[in-house]
XYZ file of C-alpha atoms in Angstrom:
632
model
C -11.804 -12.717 24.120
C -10.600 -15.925 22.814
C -8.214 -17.166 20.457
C -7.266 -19.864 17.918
C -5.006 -23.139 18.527
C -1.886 -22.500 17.356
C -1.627 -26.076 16.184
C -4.827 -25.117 13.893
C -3.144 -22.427 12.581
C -0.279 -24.423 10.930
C -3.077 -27.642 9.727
C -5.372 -24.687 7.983
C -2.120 -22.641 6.483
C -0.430 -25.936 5.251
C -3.335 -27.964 3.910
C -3.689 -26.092 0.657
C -0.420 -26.607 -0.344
C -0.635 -30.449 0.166
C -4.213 -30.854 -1.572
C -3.521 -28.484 -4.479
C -5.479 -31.249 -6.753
C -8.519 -31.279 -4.952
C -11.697 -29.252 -5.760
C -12.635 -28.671 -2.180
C -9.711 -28.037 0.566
C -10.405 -30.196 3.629
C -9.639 -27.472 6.705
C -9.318 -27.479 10.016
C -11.505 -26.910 12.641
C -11.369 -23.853 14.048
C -12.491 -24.716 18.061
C -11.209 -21.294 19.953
C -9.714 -21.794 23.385
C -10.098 -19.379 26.603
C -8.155 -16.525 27.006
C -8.548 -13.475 28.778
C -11.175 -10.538 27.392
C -10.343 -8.267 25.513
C -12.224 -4.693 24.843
C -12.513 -4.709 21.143
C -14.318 -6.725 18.435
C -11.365 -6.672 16.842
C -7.998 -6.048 18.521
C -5.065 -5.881 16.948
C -1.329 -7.299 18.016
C 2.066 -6.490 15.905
C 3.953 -9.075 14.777
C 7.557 -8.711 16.152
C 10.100 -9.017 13.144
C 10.501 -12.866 13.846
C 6.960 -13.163 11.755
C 8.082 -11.000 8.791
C 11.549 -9.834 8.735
C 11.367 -6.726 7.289
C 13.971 -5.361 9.535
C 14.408 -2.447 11.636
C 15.917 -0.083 9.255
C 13.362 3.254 8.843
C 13.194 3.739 4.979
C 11.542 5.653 2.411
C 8.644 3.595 0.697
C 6.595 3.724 -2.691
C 3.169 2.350 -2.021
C 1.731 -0.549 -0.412
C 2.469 -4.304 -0.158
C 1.780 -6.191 -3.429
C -0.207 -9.753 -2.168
C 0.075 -12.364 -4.446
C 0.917 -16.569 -4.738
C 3.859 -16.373 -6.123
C 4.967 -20.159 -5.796
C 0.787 -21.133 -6.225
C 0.898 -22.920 -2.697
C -2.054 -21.629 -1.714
C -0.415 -18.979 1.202
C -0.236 -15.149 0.356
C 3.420 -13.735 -0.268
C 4.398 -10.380 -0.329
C 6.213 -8.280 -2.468
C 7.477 -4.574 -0.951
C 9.144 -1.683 -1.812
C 11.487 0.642 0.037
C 11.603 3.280 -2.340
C 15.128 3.652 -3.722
C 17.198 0.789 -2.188
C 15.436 -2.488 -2.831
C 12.785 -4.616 -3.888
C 11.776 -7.781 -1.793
C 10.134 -10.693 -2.092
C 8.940 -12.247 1.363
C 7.596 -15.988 0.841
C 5.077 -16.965 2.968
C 5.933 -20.437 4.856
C 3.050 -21.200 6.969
C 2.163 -18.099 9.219
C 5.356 -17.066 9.197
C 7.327 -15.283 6.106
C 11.132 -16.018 5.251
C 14.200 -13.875 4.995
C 13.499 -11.289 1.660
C 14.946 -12.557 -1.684
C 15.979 -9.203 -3.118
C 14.819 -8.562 -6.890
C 16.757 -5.094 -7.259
C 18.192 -2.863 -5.747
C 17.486 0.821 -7.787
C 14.806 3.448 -7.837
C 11.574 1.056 -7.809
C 8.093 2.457 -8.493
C 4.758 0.700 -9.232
C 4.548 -3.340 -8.920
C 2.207 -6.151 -10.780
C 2.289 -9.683 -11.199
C 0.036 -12.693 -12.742
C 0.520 -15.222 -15.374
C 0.162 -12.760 -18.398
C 1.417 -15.527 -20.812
C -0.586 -18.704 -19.507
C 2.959 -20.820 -18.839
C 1.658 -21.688 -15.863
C 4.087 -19.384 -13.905
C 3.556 -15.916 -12.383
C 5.634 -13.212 -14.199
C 7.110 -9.737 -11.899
C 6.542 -6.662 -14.067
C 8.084 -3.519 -12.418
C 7.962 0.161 -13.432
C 11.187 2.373 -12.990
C 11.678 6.084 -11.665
C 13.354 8.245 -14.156
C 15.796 10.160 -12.243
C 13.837 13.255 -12.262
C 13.583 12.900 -16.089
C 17.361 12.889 -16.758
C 17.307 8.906 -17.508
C 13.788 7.575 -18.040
C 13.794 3.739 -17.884
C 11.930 0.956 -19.314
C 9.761 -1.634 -17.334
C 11.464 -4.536 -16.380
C 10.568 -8.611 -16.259
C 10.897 -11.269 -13.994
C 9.614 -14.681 -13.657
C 8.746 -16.985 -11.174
C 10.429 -20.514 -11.595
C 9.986 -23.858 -9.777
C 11.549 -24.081 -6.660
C 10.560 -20.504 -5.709
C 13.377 -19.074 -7.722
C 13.235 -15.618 -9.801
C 14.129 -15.135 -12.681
C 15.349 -11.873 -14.721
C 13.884 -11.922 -17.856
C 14.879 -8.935 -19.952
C 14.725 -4.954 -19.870
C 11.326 -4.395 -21.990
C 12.706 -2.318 -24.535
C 9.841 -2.386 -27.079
C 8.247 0.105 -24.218
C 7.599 3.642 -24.168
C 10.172 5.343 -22.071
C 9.208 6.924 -19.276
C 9.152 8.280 -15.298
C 7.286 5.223 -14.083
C 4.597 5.534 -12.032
C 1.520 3.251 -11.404
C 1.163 -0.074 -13.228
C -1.892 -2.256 -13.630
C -2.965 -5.880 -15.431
C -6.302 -4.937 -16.784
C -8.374 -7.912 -19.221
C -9.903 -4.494 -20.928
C -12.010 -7.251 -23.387
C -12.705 -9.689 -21.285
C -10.626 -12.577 -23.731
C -8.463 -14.023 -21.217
C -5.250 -12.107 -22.143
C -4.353 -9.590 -20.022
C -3.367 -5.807 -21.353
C -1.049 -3.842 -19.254
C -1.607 0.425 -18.605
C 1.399 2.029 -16.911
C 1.549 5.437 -16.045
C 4.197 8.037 -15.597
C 5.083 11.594 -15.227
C 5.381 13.023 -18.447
C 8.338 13.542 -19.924
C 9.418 17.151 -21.657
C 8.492 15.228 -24.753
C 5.336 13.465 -23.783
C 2.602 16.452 -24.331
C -0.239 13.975 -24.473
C 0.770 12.712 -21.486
C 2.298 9.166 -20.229
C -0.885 7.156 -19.641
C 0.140 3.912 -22.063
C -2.047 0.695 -23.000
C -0.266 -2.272 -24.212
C -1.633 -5.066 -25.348
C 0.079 -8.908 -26.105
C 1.130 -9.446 -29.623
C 1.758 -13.530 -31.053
C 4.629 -13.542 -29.736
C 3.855 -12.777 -26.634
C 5.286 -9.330 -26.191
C 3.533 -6.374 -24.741
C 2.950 -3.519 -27.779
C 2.069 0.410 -27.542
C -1.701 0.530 -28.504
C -2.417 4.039 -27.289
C -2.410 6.749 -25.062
C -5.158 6.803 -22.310
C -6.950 10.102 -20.689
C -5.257 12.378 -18.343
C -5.615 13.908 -14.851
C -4.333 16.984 -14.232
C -1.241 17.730 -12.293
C 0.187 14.511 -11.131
C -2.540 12.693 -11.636
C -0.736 9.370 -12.325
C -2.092 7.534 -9.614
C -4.708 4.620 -10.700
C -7.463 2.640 -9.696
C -9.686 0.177 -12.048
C -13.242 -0.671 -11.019
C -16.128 -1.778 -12.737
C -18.322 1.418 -11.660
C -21.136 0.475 -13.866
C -21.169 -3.139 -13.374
C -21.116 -3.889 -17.028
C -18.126 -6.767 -16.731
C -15.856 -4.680 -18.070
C -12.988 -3.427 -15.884
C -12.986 1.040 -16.040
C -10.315 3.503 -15.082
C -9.343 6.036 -12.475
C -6.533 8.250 -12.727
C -5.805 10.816 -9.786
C -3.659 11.986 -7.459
C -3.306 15.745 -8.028
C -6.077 18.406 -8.882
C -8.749 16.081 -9.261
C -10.298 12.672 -10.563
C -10.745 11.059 -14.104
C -13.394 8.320 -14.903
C -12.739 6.682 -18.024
C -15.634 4.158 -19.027
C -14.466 0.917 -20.682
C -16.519 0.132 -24.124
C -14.810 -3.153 -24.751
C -12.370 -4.125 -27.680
C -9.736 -1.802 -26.458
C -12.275 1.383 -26.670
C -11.807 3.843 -23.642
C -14.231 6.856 -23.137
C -13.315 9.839 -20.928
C -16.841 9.866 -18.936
C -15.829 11.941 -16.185
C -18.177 14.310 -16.295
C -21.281 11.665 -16.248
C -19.850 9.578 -13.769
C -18.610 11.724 -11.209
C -19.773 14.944 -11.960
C -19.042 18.201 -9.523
C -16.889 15.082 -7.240
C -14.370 14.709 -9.863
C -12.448 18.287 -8.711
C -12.178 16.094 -5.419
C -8.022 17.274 -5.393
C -5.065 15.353 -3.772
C -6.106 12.441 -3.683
C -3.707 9.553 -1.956
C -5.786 6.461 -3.071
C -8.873 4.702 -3.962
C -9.931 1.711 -2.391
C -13.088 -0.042 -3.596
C -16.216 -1.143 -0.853
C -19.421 -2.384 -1.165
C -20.130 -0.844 1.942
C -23.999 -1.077 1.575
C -23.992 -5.079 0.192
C -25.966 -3.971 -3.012
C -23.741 -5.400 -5.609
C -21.771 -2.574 -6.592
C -18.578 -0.776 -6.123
C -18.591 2.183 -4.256
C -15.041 4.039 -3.778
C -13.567 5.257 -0.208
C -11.546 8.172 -1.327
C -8.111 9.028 1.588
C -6.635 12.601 0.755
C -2.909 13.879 1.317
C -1.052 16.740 0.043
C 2.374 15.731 -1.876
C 5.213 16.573 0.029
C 6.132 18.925 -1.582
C 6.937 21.907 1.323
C 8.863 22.042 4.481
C 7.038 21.227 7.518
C 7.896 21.082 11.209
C 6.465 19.641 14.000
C 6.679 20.699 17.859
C 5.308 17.968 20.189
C 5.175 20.086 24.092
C 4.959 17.082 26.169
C 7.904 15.023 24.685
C 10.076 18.099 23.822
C 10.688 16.781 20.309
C 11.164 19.021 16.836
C 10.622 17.569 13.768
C 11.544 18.886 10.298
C 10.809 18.103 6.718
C 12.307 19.664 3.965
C 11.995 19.005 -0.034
C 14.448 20.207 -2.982
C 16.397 23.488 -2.332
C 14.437 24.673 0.587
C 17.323 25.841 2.691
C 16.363 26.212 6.516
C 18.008 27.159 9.534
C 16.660 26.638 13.224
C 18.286 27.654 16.676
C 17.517 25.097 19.157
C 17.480 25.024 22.940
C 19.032 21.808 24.072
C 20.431 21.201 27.752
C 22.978 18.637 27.424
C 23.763 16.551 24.420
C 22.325 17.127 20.500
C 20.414 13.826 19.682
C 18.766 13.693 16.314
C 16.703 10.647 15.603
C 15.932 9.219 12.094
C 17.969 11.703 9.834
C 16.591 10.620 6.012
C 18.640 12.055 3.797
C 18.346 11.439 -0.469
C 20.459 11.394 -3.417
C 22.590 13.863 -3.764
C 23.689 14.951 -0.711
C 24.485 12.705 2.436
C 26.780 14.743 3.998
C 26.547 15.803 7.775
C 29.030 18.367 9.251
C 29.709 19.587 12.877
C 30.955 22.632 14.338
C 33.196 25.461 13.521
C 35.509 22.823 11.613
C 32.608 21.125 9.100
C 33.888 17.867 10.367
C 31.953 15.827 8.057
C 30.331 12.884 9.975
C 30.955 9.311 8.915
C 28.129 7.022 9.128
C 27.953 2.722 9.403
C 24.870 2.598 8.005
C 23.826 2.513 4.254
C 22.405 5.926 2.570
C 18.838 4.927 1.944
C 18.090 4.233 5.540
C 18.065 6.080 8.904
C 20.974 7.696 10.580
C 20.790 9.099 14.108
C 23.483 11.419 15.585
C 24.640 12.007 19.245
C 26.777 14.976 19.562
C 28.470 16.593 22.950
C 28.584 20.122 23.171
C 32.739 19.544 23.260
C 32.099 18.193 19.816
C 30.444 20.269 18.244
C 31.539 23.969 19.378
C 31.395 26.811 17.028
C 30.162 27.238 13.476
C 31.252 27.535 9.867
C 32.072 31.567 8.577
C 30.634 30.292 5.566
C 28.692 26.769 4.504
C 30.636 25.728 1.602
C 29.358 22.162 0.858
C 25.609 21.193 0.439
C 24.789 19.034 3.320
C 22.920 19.318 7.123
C 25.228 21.511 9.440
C 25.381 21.245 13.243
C 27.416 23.413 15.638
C 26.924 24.467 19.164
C 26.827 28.131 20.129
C 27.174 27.978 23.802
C 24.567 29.042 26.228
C 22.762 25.569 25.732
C 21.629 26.714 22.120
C 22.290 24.809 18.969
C 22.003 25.675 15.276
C 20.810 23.367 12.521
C 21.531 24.581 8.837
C 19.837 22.290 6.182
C 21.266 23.296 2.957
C 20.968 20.212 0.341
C 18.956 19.377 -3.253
C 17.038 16.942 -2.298
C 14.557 16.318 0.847
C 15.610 15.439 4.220
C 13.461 14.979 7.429
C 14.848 14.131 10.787
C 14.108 14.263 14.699
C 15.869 16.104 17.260
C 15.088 15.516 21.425
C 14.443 17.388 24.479
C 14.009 20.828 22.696
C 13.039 23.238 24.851
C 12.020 26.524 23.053
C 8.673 25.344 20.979
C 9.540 26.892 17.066
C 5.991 25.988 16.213
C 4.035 23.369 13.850
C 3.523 23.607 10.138
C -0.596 23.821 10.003
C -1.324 20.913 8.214
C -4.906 21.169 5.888
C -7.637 18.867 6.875
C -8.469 17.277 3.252
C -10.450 14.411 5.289
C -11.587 11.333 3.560
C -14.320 10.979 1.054
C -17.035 8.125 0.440
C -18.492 7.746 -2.952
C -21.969 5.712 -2.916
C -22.376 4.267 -6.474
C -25.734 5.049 -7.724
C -26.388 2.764 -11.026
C -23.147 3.919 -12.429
C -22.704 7.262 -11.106
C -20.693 8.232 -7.895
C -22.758 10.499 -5.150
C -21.371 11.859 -2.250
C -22.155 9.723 0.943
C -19.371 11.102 2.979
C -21.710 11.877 5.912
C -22.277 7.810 6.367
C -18.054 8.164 7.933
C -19.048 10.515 11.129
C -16.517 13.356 11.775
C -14.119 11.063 13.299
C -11.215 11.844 10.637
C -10.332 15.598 9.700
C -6.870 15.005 8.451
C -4.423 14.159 5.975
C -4.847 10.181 5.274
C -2.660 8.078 2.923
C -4.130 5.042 2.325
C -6.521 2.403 3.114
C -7.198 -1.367 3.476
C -10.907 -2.642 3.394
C -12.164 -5.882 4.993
C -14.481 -7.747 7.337
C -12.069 -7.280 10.320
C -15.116 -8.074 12.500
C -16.547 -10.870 10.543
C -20.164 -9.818 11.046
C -20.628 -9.707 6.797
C -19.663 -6.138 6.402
C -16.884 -4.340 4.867
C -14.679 -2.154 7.278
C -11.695 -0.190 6.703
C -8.668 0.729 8.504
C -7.294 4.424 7.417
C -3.260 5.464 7.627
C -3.000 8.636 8.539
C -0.315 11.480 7.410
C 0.496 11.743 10.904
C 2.857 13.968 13.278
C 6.301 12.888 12.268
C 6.933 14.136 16.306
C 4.909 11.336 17.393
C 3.682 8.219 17.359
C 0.707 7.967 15.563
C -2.475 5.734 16.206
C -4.455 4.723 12.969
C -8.271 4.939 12.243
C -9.961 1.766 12.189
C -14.052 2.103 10.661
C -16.501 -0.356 11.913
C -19.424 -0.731 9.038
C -22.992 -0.366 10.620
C -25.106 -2.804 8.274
C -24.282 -0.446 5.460
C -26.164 2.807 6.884
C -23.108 4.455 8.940
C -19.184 3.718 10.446
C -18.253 3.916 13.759
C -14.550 4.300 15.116
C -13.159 1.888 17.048
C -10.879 3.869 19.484
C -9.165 0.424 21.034
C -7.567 -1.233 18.263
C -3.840 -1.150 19.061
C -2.857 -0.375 15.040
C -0.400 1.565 16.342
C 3.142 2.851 14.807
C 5.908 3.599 17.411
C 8.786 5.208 15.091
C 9.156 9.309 14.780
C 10.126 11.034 11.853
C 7.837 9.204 9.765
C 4.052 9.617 7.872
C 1.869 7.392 6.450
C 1.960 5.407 3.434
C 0.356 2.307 1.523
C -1.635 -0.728 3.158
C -3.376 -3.742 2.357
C -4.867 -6.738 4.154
C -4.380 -10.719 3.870
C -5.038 -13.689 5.890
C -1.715 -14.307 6.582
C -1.893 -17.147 9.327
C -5.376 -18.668 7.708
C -6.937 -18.626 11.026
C -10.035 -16.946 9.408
C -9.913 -13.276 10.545
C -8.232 -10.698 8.241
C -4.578 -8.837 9.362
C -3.211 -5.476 8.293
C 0.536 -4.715 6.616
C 0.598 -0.956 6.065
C 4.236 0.860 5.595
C 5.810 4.233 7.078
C 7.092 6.562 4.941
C 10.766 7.058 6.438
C 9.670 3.913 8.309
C 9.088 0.535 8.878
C 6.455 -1.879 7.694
C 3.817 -3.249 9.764
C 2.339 -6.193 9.826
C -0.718 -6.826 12.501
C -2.419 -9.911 13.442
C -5.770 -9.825 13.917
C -7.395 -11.507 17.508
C -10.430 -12.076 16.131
C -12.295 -15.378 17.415
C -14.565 -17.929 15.163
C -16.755 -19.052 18.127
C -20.952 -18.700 18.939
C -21.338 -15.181 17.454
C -18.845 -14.829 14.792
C -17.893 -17.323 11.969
C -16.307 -16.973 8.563
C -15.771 -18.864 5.357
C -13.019 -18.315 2.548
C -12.041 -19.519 -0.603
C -8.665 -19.953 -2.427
C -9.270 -19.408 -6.273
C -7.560 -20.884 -8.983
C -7.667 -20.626 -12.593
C -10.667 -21.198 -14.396
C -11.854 -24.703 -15.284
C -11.745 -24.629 -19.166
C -9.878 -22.071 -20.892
C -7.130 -21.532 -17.087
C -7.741 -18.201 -17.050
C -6.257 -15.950 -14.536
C -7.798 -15.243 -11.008
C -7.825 -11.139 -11.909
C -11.409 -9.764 -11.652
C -12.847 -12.923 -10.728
C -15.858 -12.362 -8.842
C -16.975 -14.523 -5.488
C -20.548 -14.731 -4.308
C -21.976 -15.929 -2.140
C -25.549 -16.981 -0.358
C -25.562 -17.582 3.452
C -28.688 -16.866 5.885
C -30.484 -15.086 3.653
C -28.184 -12.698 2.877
C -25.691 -12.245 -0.267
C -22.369 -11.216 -0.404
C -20.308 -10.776 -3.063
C -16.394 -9.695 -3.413
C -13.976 -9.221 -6.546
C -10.542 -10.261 -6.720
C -8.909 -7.078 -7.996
C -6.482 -4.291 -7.237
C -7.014 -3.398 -3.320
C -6.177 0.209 -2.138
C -2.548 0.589 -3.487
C -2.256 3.616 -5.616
C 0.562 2.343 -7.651
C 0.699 -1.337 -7.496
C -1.428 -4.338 -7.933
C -2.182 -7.267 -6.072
C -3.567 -10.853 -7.100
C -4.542 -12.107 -3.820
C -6.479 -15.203 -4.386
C -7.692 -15.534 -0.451
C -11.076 -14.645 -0.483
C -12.956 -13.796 2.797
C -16.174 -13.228 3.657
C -17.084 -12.977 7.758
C -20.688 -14.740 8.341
C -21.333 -12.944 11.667
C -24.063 -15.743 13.571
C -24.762 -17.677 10.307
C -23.622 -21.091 10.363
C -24.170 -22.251 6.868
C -23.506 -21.283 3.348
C -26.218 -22.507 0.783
C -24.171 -21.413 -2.258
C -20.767 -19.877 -3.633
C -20.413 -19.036 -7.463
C -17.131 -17.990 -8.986
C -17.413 -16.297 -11.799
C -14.412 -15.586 -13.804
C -13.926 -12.496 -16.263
C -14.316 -14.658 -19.332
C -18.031 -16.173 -18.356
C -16.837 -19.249 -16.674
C -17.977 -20.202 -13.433
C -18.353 -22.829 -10.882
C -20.980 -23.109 -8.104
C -20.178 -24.381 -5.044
C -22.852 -25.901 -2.063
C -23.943 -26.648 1.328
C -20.523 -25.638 2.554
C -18.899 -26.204 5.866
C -17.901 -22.647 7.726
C -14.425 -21.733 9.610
C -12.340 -22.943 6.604
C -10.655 -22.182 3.155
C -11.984 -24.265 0.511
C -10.079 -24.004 -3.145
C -12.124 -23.386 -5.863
C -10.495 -24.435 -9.559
């Protein structure tokens, strides 16, 4: 294959930020050099932690990366999650991302941002966890000031409280201001559920309106698309025993349509997220649809040819498990949650002492010397280890909360938890209502999936997709990537390289960006009891392949908000068009700006409109190809 200049690279990421004013952004040239081939259209290479320093501690995580301009210099930063210990801000510097400014530090659900009050600055809303409904929270505010630096606002009080869960901007009349839905699981005292629209009063403060529809059984995961292409952003909320459409009238009027829209496919059950994809080019939204059970059960996992045991436990589920080990007890990637942290060892309960924080990985080397013999009777809750001579070793977990770990060279196999297919779903959108197309996806994936990023990762002018799998937590685990056919079928790429190395860990949340600006689309997807990410994709702009993108602002008049915008454009007699909305994440919303569109042979764009959700728009023409060009 070939490869960009890195000197490009750093001229096409930094322009923007220097020619802000401009209508059109002058890029660079994108003139590939020789490298050696490669055997995929497009291979991917992780970026070592140099790129984005997420570190290399495994952690629990919420959802997927939020992408948004936080400082409005034109480059994509990143807001993630580890779920429980901290919320980070990564600012994008050119290619390369800086050290994390941490927001919080707390129990940290569902993430938004965007300029809800038009001060020309993006504001951080965040939903809270509710500690298992003993202290429900409030959302809370931050701001983004000059100089990159954030700013707490205030606790917003005026809220419902609540278990927070998802939380999405949403323009639900199209007048410029921007309501806010959060979701949550339902308190003791919420009967009609937790599904809450706000909307901006004079002052600029976010008040109750009403309650929205509910799914059944944790369905407080949610997704807004404009399924019947009216301009007016509808509703998805699902995650447990099936799917609810609710149709958006306008003026703050929300219909629960399920039953027209999705028919028989709404008791589609555990669903993980909702991505949309114009797979076929026609205009509209249709839905890819991953599926994953909550983890909610013990599992285990046996892997033969590496001699490694894996276990998974949730609240209460005490578990024992006699292990044959030769030689020393090494357990890799103990997760352990609040309230018990506690590791004992032998006949003494000599309780472990660890260097490392509580909300990340532990591992533990034991001798058999140091571990002989075991407890008459447990008395603490915690994980127990002793060794019982003969080369066999017990493990007690006993706690209230889940744990998961990793022990090596086992040698007697104690057998794998049979994990339910639930494979992935496509929904072709059919004037409004949702038909099942799953067939166009091959039988490539019959597994547990958590998540999924769509893109043009080939640049040919068709949406693909990379899937996360749930995974073996005994393994590595080697991701789906979904090559799009001209809209009639997908075909699997099996040499991709989206590959994640750590054990102990599953699948979460994903999204895509153009990090670098070198014109093909990358991947950041996150580990549950992991790490994130991020890969760069190899992709070339040469003969065959070429690309365009655009870097939208506000809108001209009224400086409206890039939400919902939509981008189309006309290039060798083909159209293509592209919203800026929420991507895949189930909880979470992004306001990435960076629009892409790959042009495959075409060399020439006749014509780009951006339309923005109030009417406005600006047409664009006769546009030069292998660059960004900001639109405002």
């Amino acid at each position: 294959m070939k490869t960009i200049s890195k000197a490009c690279h750093k001229v096409a990421s930094y322009s923007l930020a220097i020619v802000l004013s401009a209508y059109l952004l002058s890029g660079c040239s994108l003139n590939p050099i020789d490298v050696n081939d490669d055997k995929s259209p497009a291979q991917f290479e992780p970026m070592n932690r140099d790129i984005l320093p997420t570190g290399e501690r495994y952690r629990r995580k919420w959802d997927g990366p939020v992408v948004v301009d936080l400082d409005q210099d034109g480059l994509q930063d990143l807001i993630l999650t580890d779920h429980g210990n901290e919320l980070n801000v990564y600012w994008n510097l050119g290619g390369r991302y800086s050290q994390p400014t941490t927001l919080l530090t707390r129990d940290i659900h569902g993430v938004v941002a965007a300029d809800y009050d038009k001060d020309g600055k993006i504001e951080i809303v965040i939903a809270q966890g509710g500690g298992d409904g003993k202290n429900p929270k409030f959302p809370l505010l931050f701001e983004v000031n000059e100089g990159r630096k954030i700013l707490k606002q205030n606790d917003m009080k005026h809220f419902e409280f609540t278990r927070g869960r998802a939380i999405n901007f949403i323009d639900a009349d199209n007048d410029g201001t921007l309501e806010l839905i959060t979701t949550g699981f339902p308190l003791k005292s919420q009967k009609a559920g937790a599904n809450h629209l706000y909307k901006l009063d004079n002052n600029e403060q976010y008040q109750f309106v009403k309650l929205l529809p509910q799914a059944k059984w944790l369905g407080y995961r949610l997704q807004t698309v404009d399924y019947n292409n009216d301009g007016f952003k509808d509703l998805l909320f699902y995650g447990g025993a099936d799917i609810v459409a609710v149709t958006n009238k306008g003026k703050l009027d929300f219909v629960d349509d399920t039953k027209d829209v999705l028919g028989a496919l709404n008791q589609t059950n555990h669903v993980s997220s909702i991505n949309e994809i114009d797979f076929d080019n026609d205009g509209d939204d249709d839905l890819f649809i991953t599926r994953a059970e909550h983890q909610f059960s013990r599992q285990q996992f046996y892997d033969a040819s590496s001699k490694r045991f894996a276990f998974f436990t949730f609240k209460k589920q005490k578990q024992q498990f006699d292990l044959s080990i030769i030689g020393n007890f090494e357990l890799k990637n103990l997760q352990m949650a609040y309230p018990d942290f506690d590791v004992f060892v032998g006949k003494s309960m000599r309780k472990l002492e660890f260097e490392s924080d509580r909300h990340s990985h532990k591992d533990v080397t034991l001798t058999q010397q140091q571990a002989t013999g075991w407890p008459s009777k447990p008395t603490k809750k915690g994980i127990y280890i002793g060794y019982l001579g003969d080369n066999t070793w017990r493990l007690l977990v006993d706690t209230r909360a889940r744990n998961a770990g990793v022990i090596l060279n086992v040698e007697n196999n104690l057998g794998s938890t049979t994990i339910a297919p639930y494979p992935p779903k496509l929904f072709e959108n059919k004037g409004g209502r949702f038909v099942d197309a799953s067939d166009k996806l091959g039988n490539a994936i019959n597994e547990q999936t958590t998540s999924s990023a769509v893109a043009d990762f080939n640049n040919d002018g068709w949406p693909d997709m990379v899937v996360i799998k749930y995974g073996n937590m005994a393994t590595k685990n080697k991701q789906f990537l979904l090559f799009n056919d001209k809209g009639i079928k997908f075909t699997t790429s099996e040499v991709h390289n989206i590959v994640s190395d750590e054990i102990g860990a599953t699948g979460n949340g994903a999204n895509v960006l153009d990090y670098d600006k070198d014109g093909d689309i990358d991947l950041l997807y996150a580990n549950e009891r992991g790490l994130w990410h991020l890969f760069s994709n190899n992709l070339v702009q040469g003969q065959s392949t070429h690309f365009i993108g655009f870097v939208v602002g506000q809108s001209p008049a009224k400086k409206i908000d890039q939400l919902d915008a939509k981008v189309t454009i006309w290039a060798c007699n083909q159209m293509q068009q592209t919203t800026i909305s929420n991507g895949g994440n189930a909880f979470s919303q992004s306001l990435n700006n960076q629009v892409h569109f790959g042009l495959g042979e075409c060399k020439s764009v006749q014509k780009v409109r951006v339309k923005w959700r109030n009417g406005e728009q600006t047409e664009l023409h006769n546009l030069t190809v292998n660059q960004y060009h900001l639109v405002k």
